[in-house]
Coordinates of C-alpha atoms in Angstrom, one line a residue:
M1 CA 0.0 0.0 0.0
L2 CA 2.9 2.3 0.8
A3 CA 4.4 1.6 -2.6
W4 CA 1.1 2.3 -4.3
L5 CA 1.1 5.7 -2.7
L6 CA 4.7 6.3 -3.7
I7 CA 3.9 5.3 -7.3
A8 CA 0.9 7.5 -7.5
G9 CA 3.0 10.4 -6.2
V10 CA 5.8 9.7 -8.7
N11 CA 3.4 9.6 -11.6
G12 CA 1.7 12.8 -10.5
V13 CA 5.0 14.7 -10.1
A14 CA 6.3 13.4 -13.5
Q15 CA 3.1 14.4 -15.3
K16 CA 3.1 17.8 -13.6
A17 CA 6.7 18.5 -14.6
L18 CA 6.0 17.7 -18.2
A19 CA 2.9 19.8 -18.4
Q20 CA 4.2 22.8 -16.5
E21 CA 4.5 26.1 -18.5
Y22 CA 7.0 28.7 -17.4
T23 CA 6.7 32.5 -17.8
D24 CA 9.6 34.9 -18.1
T25 CA 9.0 37.4 -15.3
R26 CA 12.0 39.6 -15.8
T27 CA 11.2 43.3 -15.7
T28 CA 12.6 45.8 -18.2
Q29 CA 13.6 48.3 -15.5
E30 CA 17.3 47.7 -16.0
L31 CA 17.0 47.9 -19.8
G32 CA 16.1 51.6 -20.0
V33 CA 17.6 54.0 -17.6
K34 CA 14.4 53.5 -15.7
S35 CA 11.1 51.9 -16.2
D36 CA 8.3 54.2 -17.3
N37 CA 5.4 52.6 -15.5
I38 CA 5.1 53.4 -11.8
I39 CA 2.6 50.6 -11.1
P40 CA 4.8 48.0 -9.3
S41 CA 4.4 44.4 -10.1
S42 CA 2.1 42.8 -7.6
P43 CA 3.4 39.3 -6.7
S44 CA 0.7 36.8 -6.6
S45 CA 0.1 34.9 -3.4
P46 CA -0.6 31.3 -4.3
S47 CA -1.5 28.9 -1.6
S48 CA 1.5 27.1 -0.2
P49 CA 2.2 23.7 -1.8
L50 CA 2.7 22.4 1.7
L51 CA -0.9 23.0 2.6
P52 CA -3.9 21.1 1.2
E53 CA -6.1 23.2 -1.0
N54 CA -9.3 21.9 0.6
P55 CA -10.2 19.4 3.3
M56 CA -10.7 15.9 1.8
A57 CA -13.5 13.4 2.6
Q58 CA -13.2 9.7 3.0
V59 CA -14.8 7.6 0.3
T60 CA -16.3 4.1 0.5
S61 CA -16.4 3.2 -3.2
V62 CA -14.1 4.1 -6.1
S63 CA -17.3 5.0 -8.1
Q64 CA -17.7 8.1 -5.8
L65 CA -14.6 9.6 -7.5
K66 CA -16.0 11.3 -10.6
D67 CA -12.6 11.7 -12.4
V68 CA -11.5 8.1 -11.9
Q69 CA -12.5 5.8 -14.8
P70 CA -12.2 2.0 -15.1
N71 CA -9.7 2.3 -17.9
D72 CA -7.3 4.4 -15.8
W73 CA -4.0 2.6 -15.2
A74 CA -4.3 2.8 -11.4
F75 CA -8.0 2.0 -11.2
Q76 CA -7.6 -1.4 -9.7
A77 CA -5.2 -0.1 -7.1
L78 CA -7.6 2.6 -6.1
Q79 CA -10.5 0.2 -6.0
S80 CA -8.5 -2.1 -3.7
L81 CA -7.4 0.6 -1.3
V82 CA -10.9 2.1 -1.1
E83 CA -13.0 -1.1 -0.8
R84 CA -10.6 -3.4 1.0
Y85 CA -8.8 -1.0 3.3
G86 CA -10.9 2.2 3.2
C87 CA -7.9 4.6 3.3
I88 CA -8.4 6.7 0.2
A89 CA -9.9 10.3 0.5
G90 CA -11.3 12.5 -2.2
Y91 CA -12.0 16.2 -2.5
P92 CA -15.3 17.8 -1.5
D93 CA -16.3 18.1 -5.2
S94 CA -16.0 14.2 -5.5
S95 CA -12.8 14.4 -7.5
Y96 CA -9.5 12.5 -6.8
R97 CA -7.2 14.6 -9.0
G98 CA -4.8 11.7 -9.7
N99 CA -2.6 13.7 -12.0
R100 CA -2.0 16.5 -9.5
A101 CA 1.4 16.7 -7.8
L102 CA 1.4 15.2 -4.3
S103 CA 2.5 17.4 -1.4
R104 CA 4.5 16.0 1.5
Y105 CA 1.6 16.8 3.9
E106 CA -0.9 14.9 1.7
F107 CA 1.5 12.0 1.3
A108 CA 1.9 11.8 5.1
A109 CA -1.8 12.0 5.6
G110 CA -2.5 9.2 3.1
V111 CA 0.2 6.8 4.5
N112 CA -1.0 7.4 8.0
A113 CA -4.7 6.6 7.1
C114 CA -3.6 3.3 5.5
L115 CA -1.3 2.4 8.3
D116 CA -4.1 3.1 10.8
R117 CA -6.4 0.8 8.8
V118 CA -3.8 -1.9 8.6
N119 CA -3.1 -1.7 12.4
E120 CA -6.9 -1.9 12.9
L121 CA -7.2 -5.1 10.8
I122 CA -4.2 -6.7 12.6
T123 CA -5.7 -5.9 16.0
T124 CA -9.1 -7.2 15.1
A125 CA -7.7 -10.2 13.2
T126 CA -10.6 -10.2 10.9
S127 CA -10.9 -12.1 7.6
D128 CA -9.9 -8.9 5.8
L129 CA -6.3 -9.2 7.2
V130 CA -3.5 -8.5 4.7
T131 CA -2.7 -11.7 2.7
R132 CA 0.6 -13.1 1.5
E133 CA -0.6 -12.2 -2.0
D134 CA -0.7 -8.5 -1.0
L135 CA 2.8 -8.6 0.3
A136 CA 4.0 -10.3 -2.8
I137 CA 2.4 -7.7 -5.0
L138 CA 4.0 -5.0 -2.8
Q139 CA 7.5 -6.5 -3.2
K140 CA 7.0 -6.8 -7.0
L141 CA 6.0 -3.2 -7.3
Q142 CA 9.0 -2.1 -5.2
S143 CA 11.3 -3.9 -7.5
E144 CA 9.6 -2.8 -10.7
F145 CA 9.7 0.9 -9.8
A146 CA 13.0 1.0 -8.0
P147 CA 14.8 2.9 -10.8
E148 CA 12.1 5.6 -10.9
L149 CA 12.2 6.0 -7.2
A150 CA 16.0 6.3 -7.2
T151 CA 15.8 8.9 -10.0
L152 CA 13.3 10.9 -8.1
R153 CA 15.3 10.8 -5.0
G154 CA 18.4 12.0 -6.9
R155 CA 16.5 14.9 -8.4
V156 CA 15.1 16.0 -5.1
D157 CA 18.6 15.9 -3.6
N158 CA 20.1 18.0 -6.4
L159 CA 17.2 20.5 -6.1
E160 CA 17.8 20.9 -2.4
A161 CA 21.5 21.4 -2.9
K162 CA 20.9 24.1 -5.6
T163 CA 18.3 25.8 -3.4
A164 CA 20.7 25.9 -0.5
E165 CA 23.5 27.4 -2.7
I166 CA 21.2 30.1 -4.0
E167 CA 20.0 31.0 -0.4
A168 CA 23.6 31.1 0.8
N169 CA 24.8 33.5 -2.0
Q170 CA 21.7 35.7 -2.6
F171 CA 22.1 39.4 -2.4
S172 CA 19.1 39.9 -0.1
T173 CA 15.9 38.2 0.7
T174 CA 14.0 41.5 0.2
T175 CA 16.1 43.6 -2.1
K176 CA 17.0 43.1 -5.8
L177 CA 20.2 44.6 -7.1
S178 CA 20.4 45.6 -10.8
G179 CA 22.8 47.8 -12.7
L180 CA 23.6 49.5 -15.9
L181 CA 26.9 50.6 -17.6
I182 CA 26.9 52.7 -20.8
V183 CA 30.1 53.7 -22.5
G184 CA 30.0 55.9 -25.7
I185 CA 32.6 57.2 -28.1
Q186 CA 31.5 60.1 -30.3
G187 CA 33.0 62.8 -32.4
R188 CA 31.8 65.8 -34.4
T189 CA 32.8 67.1 -37.9
N190 CA 34.6 70.4 -38.3
N191 CA 32.2 73.3 -38.8
R192 CA 31.8 77.0 -38.4
G193 CA 28.9 79.0 -37.1
D194 CA 27.4 82.4 -37.6
V195 CA 27.3 83.1 -33.8
N196 CA 28.6 86.4 -32.6
P197 CA 26.9 88.4 -34.1
R198 CA 24.4 86.7 -36.4
D199 CA 25.4 88.8 -39.4
G200 CA 25.6 86.2 -42.2
Q201 CA 29.3 85.5 -41.5
K202 CA 30.7 82.1 -40.3
D203 CA 33.0 83.6 -37.6
T204 CA 33.2 80.9 -34.9
D205 CA 34.7 77.4 -35.0
D206 CA 32.9 74.6 -33.3
A207 CA 35.1 73.8 -30.2
G208 CA 33.7 70.3 -29.6
T209 CA 35.1 68.4 -32.6
N210 CA 37.5 66.2 -30.7
I211 CA 36.6 62.5 -30.3
N212 CA 35.7 61.9 -26.6
L213 CA 34.4 59.3 -24.3
I214 CA 31.3 59.4 -22.2
S215 CA 30.3 56.9 -19.5
L216 CA 27.3 56.4 -17.3
A217 CA 27.1 53.9 -14.5
Q218 CA 23.9 53.2 -12.4
L219 CA 23.1 50.8 -9.6
Y220 CA 19.5 50.2 -8.5
L221 CA 18.1 48.7 -5.3
T222 CA 14.5 47.6 -5.4
S223 CA 13.5 46.7 -1.8
Q224 CA 10.1 45.0 -1.3
I225 CA 8.4 46.5 1.7
T226 CA 5.1 44.7 1.4
P227 CA 3.6 42.5 -1.4
R228 CA 2.2 45.7 -2.9
S229 CA 4.9 48.3 -2.2
Y230 CA 8.6 48.7 -2.7
L231 CA 11.4 51.3 -2.2
F232 CA 13.5 52.2 -5.2
T233 CA 17.0 53.6 -4.7
G234 CA 19.4 54.6 -7.5
L235 CA 23.1 55.6 -7.5
L236 CA 24.6 57.2 -10.6
D237 CA 28.0 58.3 -11.7
G238 CA 28.6 60.0 -15.1
K239 CA 31.8 61.0 -16.8
G240 CA 32.3 63.1 -19.9
K241 CA 30.1 65.3 -22.1
T242 CA 29.9 66.5 -25.7
T243 CA 30.8 70.2 -24.9
P244 CA 32.5 72.6 -25.5
R245 CA 30.8 73.7 -28.7
F246 CA 30.1 77.2 -30.0
T247 CA 31.0 80.0 -27.6
N248 CA 27.5 81.3 -26.9
S249 CA 24.0 80.0 -26.3
V250 CA 23.0 79.5 -29.9
S251 CA 23.9 75.8 -29.8
R252 CA 23.9 75.3 -26.0
Y253 CA 21.9 72.1 -26.5
D254 CA 22.1 71.4 -30.2
V255 CA 22.6 67.7 -29.3
L256 CA 22.6 66.1 -25.8
L257 CA 23.1 62.3 -25.8
G258 CA 20.6 60.2 -23.8
Y259 CA 23.4 58.9 -21.5
E260 CA 25.2 62.3 -21.1
F261 CA 25.0 63.1 -17.4
P262 CA 28.3 64.3 -16.0
T263 CA 28.6 64.3 -12.2
D264 CA 31.4 65.3 -9.9
N265 CA 31.1 62.0 -7.9
L266 CA 28.6 59.3 -7.1
I267 CA 25.1 60.8 -6.5
V268 CA 21.7 59.5 -5.4
S269 CA 19.7 59.6 -8.6
D270 CA 16.5 57.9 -7.2
L271 CA 14.9 57.6 -3.8
N272 CA 11.2 57.0 -4.1
F273 CA 8.5 54.8 -2.7
H274 CA 6.0 52.9 -4.9
W275 CA 2.7 51.7 -3.5
L276 CA 0.0 49.8 -5.4
V277 CA -3.0 51.2 -3.6
T278 CA -5.5 49.1 -5.5
D279 CA -5.1 46.8 -8.6
K280 CA -5.7 49.9 -10.7
L281 CA -4.1 52.7 -8.8
A282 CA -0.4 53.2 -8.0
V283 CA 1.4 56.1 -6.1
M284 CA 5.0 57.2 -6.3
V285 CA 6.4 59.6 -3.7
G286 CA 10.1 60.6 -3.1
T287 CA 12.9 63.1 -2.9
E288 CA 14.7 61.9 -6.1
G289 CA 13.7 60.5 -9.4
V290 CA 10.1 61.8 -9.3
S291 CA 9.8 63.3 -12.8
M292 CA 7.7 62.8 -15.9
P293 CA 10.1 60.5 -17.8
Y294 CA 9.9 58.1 -14.9
A295 CA 6.3 58.6 -13.8
F296 CA 4.6 58.7 -17.2
R297 CA 4.3 55.7 -19.4
G298 CA 6.2 56.2 -22.7
P299 CA 4.1 55.5 -25.8
N300 CA 7.3 55.0 -27.8
R301 CA 7.9 51.4 -26.9
V302 CA 11.7 51.5 -27.5
E303 CA 12.3 54.6 -25.4
S304 CA 15.5 54.0 -23.5
A305 CA 18.8 55.9 -23.2
A306 CA 20.6 52.5 -22.9
T307 CA 19.1 50.5 -25.8
G308 CA 16.9 52.9 -27.7
P309 CA 17.6 56.1 -29.7
L310 CA 20.9 57.8 -29.1
S311 CA 20.0 61.5 -28.5
Y312 CA 18.0 62.9 -25.6
F313 CA 15.7 64.6 -28.1
A314 CA 14.8 61.3 -29.7
Q315 CA 13.7 59.7 -26.4
R316 CA 10.4 61.6 -26.0
N317 CA 8.7 64.9 -26.6
P318 CA 10.8 67.6 -24.7
I319 CA 7.6 68.8 -23.0
L320 CA 7.8 65.6 -21.0
N321 CA 11.3 66.5 -19.8
M322 CA 10.2 70.0 -18.6
G323 CA 11.3 71.1 -15.1
Y324 CA 13.7 68.1 -14.6
G325 CA 11.9 67.2 -11.3
H326 CA 13.6 65.6 -8.4
G327 CA 11.1 65.3 -5.5
G328 CA 7.3 65.2 -5.4
I329 CA 4.4 62.8 -5.9
A330 CA 2.9 61.0 -8.9
I331 CA 0.0 58.7 -9.5
D332 CA -0.9 56.1 -12.2
W333 CA -4.5 55.2 -12.6
Q334 CA -5.6 52.4 -15.0
F335 CA -9.2 53.5 -15.1
A336 CA -10.1 51.3 -18.1
K337 CA -8.7 48.3 -19.9
R338 CA -7.2 50.4 -22.6
A339 CA -6.9 53.8 -20.9
S340 CA -4.8 55.1 -18.1
L341 CA -4.1 58.5 -16.5
Q342 CA -0.8 59.7 -15.0
A343 CA -0.4 62.9 -13.0
I344 CA 2.6 64.4 -11.2
Y345 CA 3.7 67.3 -9.1
T346 CA 7.5 67.7 -8.7
S347 CA 10.1 70.3 -7.7
Y348 CA 13.6 70.9 -9.1
Q349 CA 15.1 71.6 -5.7
P350 CA 12.7 70.1 -3.1
G351 CA 15.3 69.9 -0.4
N352 CA 16.5 73.5 -0.6
P353 CA 14.1 75.9 1.3
G354 CA 16.0 79.0 0.3
K355 CA 14.4 81.8 -1.7
G356 CA 13.4 80.7 -5.2
S357 CA 13.7 77.0 -4.3
G358 CA 11.9 74.4 -2.2
L359 CA 9.0 72.1 -2.7
F360 CA 6.4 74.8 -3.5
D361 CA 8.8 77.7 -4.5
G362 CA 11.3 77.9 -7.3
T363 CA 11.1 75.6 -10.4
T364 CA 8.1 73.4 -10.1
T365 CA 6.1 71.3 -12.6
T366 CA 2.6 69.9 -12.7
G367 CA 1.7 67.5 -15.5
V368 CA -1.0 65.1 -16.6
Q369 CA -1.0 62.5 -19.3
L370 CA -3.9 60.5 -20.8
L371 CA -2.6 57.3 -22.5
L372 CA -5.0 55.4 -24.8
T373 CA -4.4 52.0 -26.5
P374 CA -7.4 51.6 -28.8
T375 CA -5.9 48.4 -30.3
D376 CA -2.9 46.2 -29.5
T377 CA -0.9 48.0 -32.1
L378 CA -1.8 51.7 -31.5
D379 CA -0.7 54.0 -28.6
L380 CA -1.9 57.6 -28.2
S381 CA -0.9 59.9 -25.4
L382 CA -2.1 63.4 -24.8
Y383 CA -0.4 65.6 -22.2
Y384 CA -0.6 69.0 -20.5
V385 CA 2.2 70.5 -18.4
N386 CA 2.3 73.6 -16.3
N387 CA 5.8 74.8 -15.3
Y388 CA 7.2 77.7 -13.3
A389 CA 10.9 78.3 -14.1
S390 CA 12.5 80.7 -11.6
D391 CA 15.2 81.7 -14.2
G392 CA 13.2 81.3 -17.5
C393 CA 14.9 78.0 -18.4
L394 CA 12.5 75.1 -18.9
L395 CA 15.2 72.5 -18.3
T396 CA 14.3 70.4 -21.3
F397 CA 18.0 70.4 -22.3
V398 CA 17.0 70.3 -26.0
G399 CA 16.9 73.2 -28.4
D400 CA 15.6 76.5 -27.1
D401 CA 15.0 75.8 -23.5
C402 CA 16.1 79.2 -21.9
L403 CA 13.5 81.6 -23.1
T404 CA 14.5 84.9 -21.3
T405 CA 17.8 86.7 -21.6
V406 CA 20.2 87.3 -18.8
N407 CA 20.1 90.9 -17.7
T408 CA 23.7 92.3 -18.0
T409 CA 23.2 94.5 -14.9
T410 CA 21.7 92.0 -12.5
G411 CA 23.2 88.8 -14.0
K412 CA 19.8 87.1 -13.8
S413 CA 17.1 86.2 -16.2
A414 CA 13.3 86.8 -15.7
P415 CA 11.1 83.9 -14.5
L416 CA 8.5 82.3 -16.7
Q417 CA 5.2 80.6 -16.2
T418 CA 4.6 78.1 -19.0
N419 CA 1.6 76.1 -20.3
A420 CA 2.5 73.3 -22.7
V421 CA 0.5 70.7 -24.6
G422 CA 1.5 67.8 -26.8
A423 CA 0.6 64.5 -28.2
T424 CA 2.5 61.3 -29.2
L425 CA 1.2 58.5 -31.5
T426 CA 2.8 55.2 -32.3
W427 CA 1.6 52.5 -34.6
Q428 CA 2.9 48.9 -34.7
I429 CA 2.5 48.3 -38.4
S430 CA 3.9 44.8 -38.2
S431 CA 6.1 42.7 -35.9
R432 CA 9.1 44.2 -37.8
I433 CA 8.2 47.9 -38.2
S434 CA 6.5 50.6 -36.2
A435 CA 5.9 54.3 -37.0
G436 CA 5.3 57.3 -34.8
A437 CA 5.2 61.0 -34.4
W438 CA 4.9 63.7 -31.7
G439 CA 4.3 67.4 -31.6
G440 CA 4.5 70.0 -28.8
Y441 CA 3.6 73.7 -28.2
T442 CA 4.5 75.9 -25.3
K443 CA 3.4 79.4 -24.4
S444 CA 5.2 81.3 -21.5
Y445 CA 4.9 84.7 -19.9
I446 CA 6.7 86.6 -17.2
P447 CA 4.3 86.7 -14.1
G448 CA 2.8 90.2 -13.8
Q449 CA 4.0 91.4 -17.2
S450 CA 2.5 91.5 -20.7
G451 CA 3.7 89.6 -23.7
S452 CA 4.6 85.9 -24.2
V453 CA 7.1 83.6 -25.9
E454 CA 6.0 80.5 -27.9
T455 CA 7.9 77.4 -29.0
T456 CA 7.1 74.4 -31.1
N457 CA 8.7 71.0 -31.7
Y458 CA 8.0 67.8 -33.6
M459 CA 9.4 64.4 -34.4
V460 CA 8.6 61.6 -36.8
F461 CA 10.2 58.2 -36.6
L462 CA 10.4 54.6 -37.7
N463 CA 11.6 51.7 -35.6
F464 CA 12.6 48.3 -36.9
P465 CA 12.5 45.6 -34.2
D466 CA 14.4 42.4 -34.9
L467 CA 16.1 43.9 -37.9
F468 CA 18.4 41.3 -39.6
A469 CA 18.4 39.3 -36.3
K470 CA 16.1 38.7 -33.3
G471 CA 16.7 41.2 -30.5
N472 CA 18.3 43.8 -32.7
L473 CA 16.8 47.2 -33.4
G474 CA 17.1 49.9 -36.1
G475 CA 15.7 53.4 -36.0
I476 CA 15.3 56.5 -38.1
Y477 CA 14.2 59.8 -36.4
V478 CA 13.7 63.2 -38.1
G479 CA 12.5 66.2 -36.1
Q480 CA 12.7 69.8 -35.1
P481 CA 13.9 70.5 -31.5
P482 CA 12.1 73.2 -29.5
K483 CA 12.3 76.5 -31.4
I484 CA 11.2 80.0 -30.4
T485 CA 8.6 80.9 -33.1
S486 CA 7.6 84.3 -31.6
S487 CA 8.4 86.4 -28.6
D488 CA 6.9 89.7 -27.6
L489 CA 8.0 89.8 -24.0
P490 CA 9.0 93.2 -22.6
I491 CA 12.1 94.7 -24.4
G492 CA 15.3 93.2 -23.0
N493 CA 13.9 89.7 -22.5
N494 CA 13.5 88.3 -26.0
V495 CA 16.2 85.8 -26.8
P496 CA 16.3 85.8 -30.7
D497 CA 16.7 89.6 -31.1
F498 CA 19.2 89.7 -28.2
I499 CA 21.4 87.1 -29.9
N500 CA 21.2 89.2 -33.1
T501 CA 22.9 92.0 -31.1
G502 CA 19.6 93.8 -30.6
L503 CA 18.0 94.9 -27.4
G504 CA 15.7 91.9 -27.0
R505 CA 12.8 93.1 -29.1
A506 CA 9.9 91.1 -30.5
G507 CA 10.6 88.3 -33.0
G508 CA 11.4 84.6 -33.4
Q509 CA 14.4 82.6 -34.5
P510 CA 15.7 83.3 -38.0
G511 CA 16.2 79.7 -38.9
T512 CA 15.0 76.2 -38.1
T513 CA 17.1 73.3 -36.8
T514 CA 16.3 69.9 -38.2
Q515 CA 17.8 66.8 -36.6
I516 CA 18.2 63.5 -38.5
E517 CA 19.2 60.5 -36.5
A518 CA 19.8 56.8 -37.5
F519 CA 21.0 54.0 -35.4
Y520 CA 21.3 50.2 -35.3
R521 CA 21.5 48.2 -32.1
F522 CA 23.3 44.8 -32.1
Q523 CA 22.0 42.8 -29.2
L524 CA 25.0 40.5 -28.6
T525 CA 23.5 38.8 -25.5
D526 CA 20.5 39.5 -23.2
N527 CA 22.7 41.9 -21.2
I528 CA 25.2 43.4 -23.8
S529 CA 24.5 45.5 -26.8
I530 CA 26.5 47.8 -29.2
T531 CA 24.8 50.6 -31.0
P532 CA 26.5 52.6 -33.8
G533 CA 24.7 55.7 -35.1
I534 CA 24.9 59.0 -36.7
I535 CA 23.2 62.4 -36.0
H536 CA 23.1 65.2 -38.6
L537 CA 22.0 68.8 -37.7
I538 CA 20.8 71.3 -40.3
Q539 CA 21.0 74.9 -39.2
P540 CA 22.2 74.2 -35.6
G541 CA 20.9 76.7 -33.1
N542 CA 18.2 77.8 -35.4
T543 CA 20.8 79.8 -37.3
P544 CA 20.5 79.7 -41.1
D545 CA 24.1 80.7 -41.9
S546 CA 25.8 78.1 -39.7
D547 CA 27.4 74.9 -41.1
S548 CA 25.6 71.6 -40.7
V549 CA 27.0 69.4 -38.0
T550 CA 27.4 65.6 -38.2
I551 CA 28.1 63.4 -35.1
G552 CA 29.2 59.8 -35.2
I553 CA 28.5 57.7 -32.1
L554 CA 29.3 54.2 -30.9
R555 CA 27.4 53.2 -27.7
S556 CA 27.9 50.0 -25.7
T557 CA 25.6 48.9 -23.0
F558 CA 25.9 46.3 -20.2
S559 CA 23.1 45.5 -17.8
F560 CA 22.5 43.0 -15.1

């Protein structure tokens, strides 16, 4: 009888192993610089395999088990154990579940029931006492299934040894460590610019044409607090940058690479707490890393400074970079199957309570995004951002981001209140090609004064997943970085006329910068990729008489 139970257990375990399906549960958090979605994964809480699913009831006839048929290979064994010994139990729904894996608790309960019955028969010495034929059958079964039992014992021993090794060497039982290293080599072509003044003469050499090296290293700690919350901590160290360039603000941010983030030393880049309040609502709050790129879901599915487009401009609409928030609060609400709403309030210097800074003073940003997925292949996001910039700089780090001039007497620039709107659309045409576009518009004014300054930007792009080989990615991006189209702020504050050696009178930029970017990512392994690419700028700095600029880039990425 003991052998019968062992055999049934072996058969159930073997069939379970063959039928089991496995799901890759790795997150993509380490493959960007950060994940876009603030809804944390909610680990399921399955019942422990050591505990019975439901209490089982004793049966008196094998016919009471609705899922046991006479043609089942173990039917006679079950019939004998039920009708001769009365030590087989079924589930309350009258099922036996013979193919289900047997837990150690259930095995112990079954053996104990049969042994109790055998002891009872021996004690009472009835005619139903175990016969010599039963013992012979038991010995035959032991011999017949000895190899299978030995194999199972070896597999269990190996599994226990591997589990013990993992437990002994794991980083933490509650914290996951992940990391990212990006190293890029880039160089610019020789060119001259019409900079000082804008008089139609190419009078200034581009100072940033030497080949240089940029690196970015990040470490992430994801600490599970409860099954529905975790603390996210990030450390960052960046070396190198693409500057110097032209000698004034015309091309201050003509191209900023996505992984270009120079720091003097190791800094805390992220310190925020994520809480899944309900299955549809998540909250993020913290003192670092609470900004729109991290709190808003990105409709461009390949958005990533590590493995996606090369430039900062090609990652997302610059409106969604506005304010460069550090500390604040954000929410993510999945209010329908194919619709979600994200909102954020964040401050550039939340930990500095001095004048012109702090959580509610200084540069602050409030934003909201509606993300719609009408079909599996279409993503549409609509967003509105309100920003207060204490020095007139929107901190988008792309194109025209400082929209008021520096007063030569005070050394300061006027503050701006900005309202911005934009939209991004992506379409997965097929498994091997997707297309998308975005556009943005901002209108800013100096609080308490008349006049305003307006900017526009746009981008169109094609992505080619699995191009030439599975895991690789190609991309072509063409767009206009933010450009001042008009400005009628009070005299002395208008950037375009001021650069033209004027007094800062009304007007927009005289030219239009166009950025063309192409790249191809070779995915060498799951954790290593190399991405060569090229960026070409026409009329850099929105200056029509400046030479075009071409930048060659080779980015390598390692993640774990």
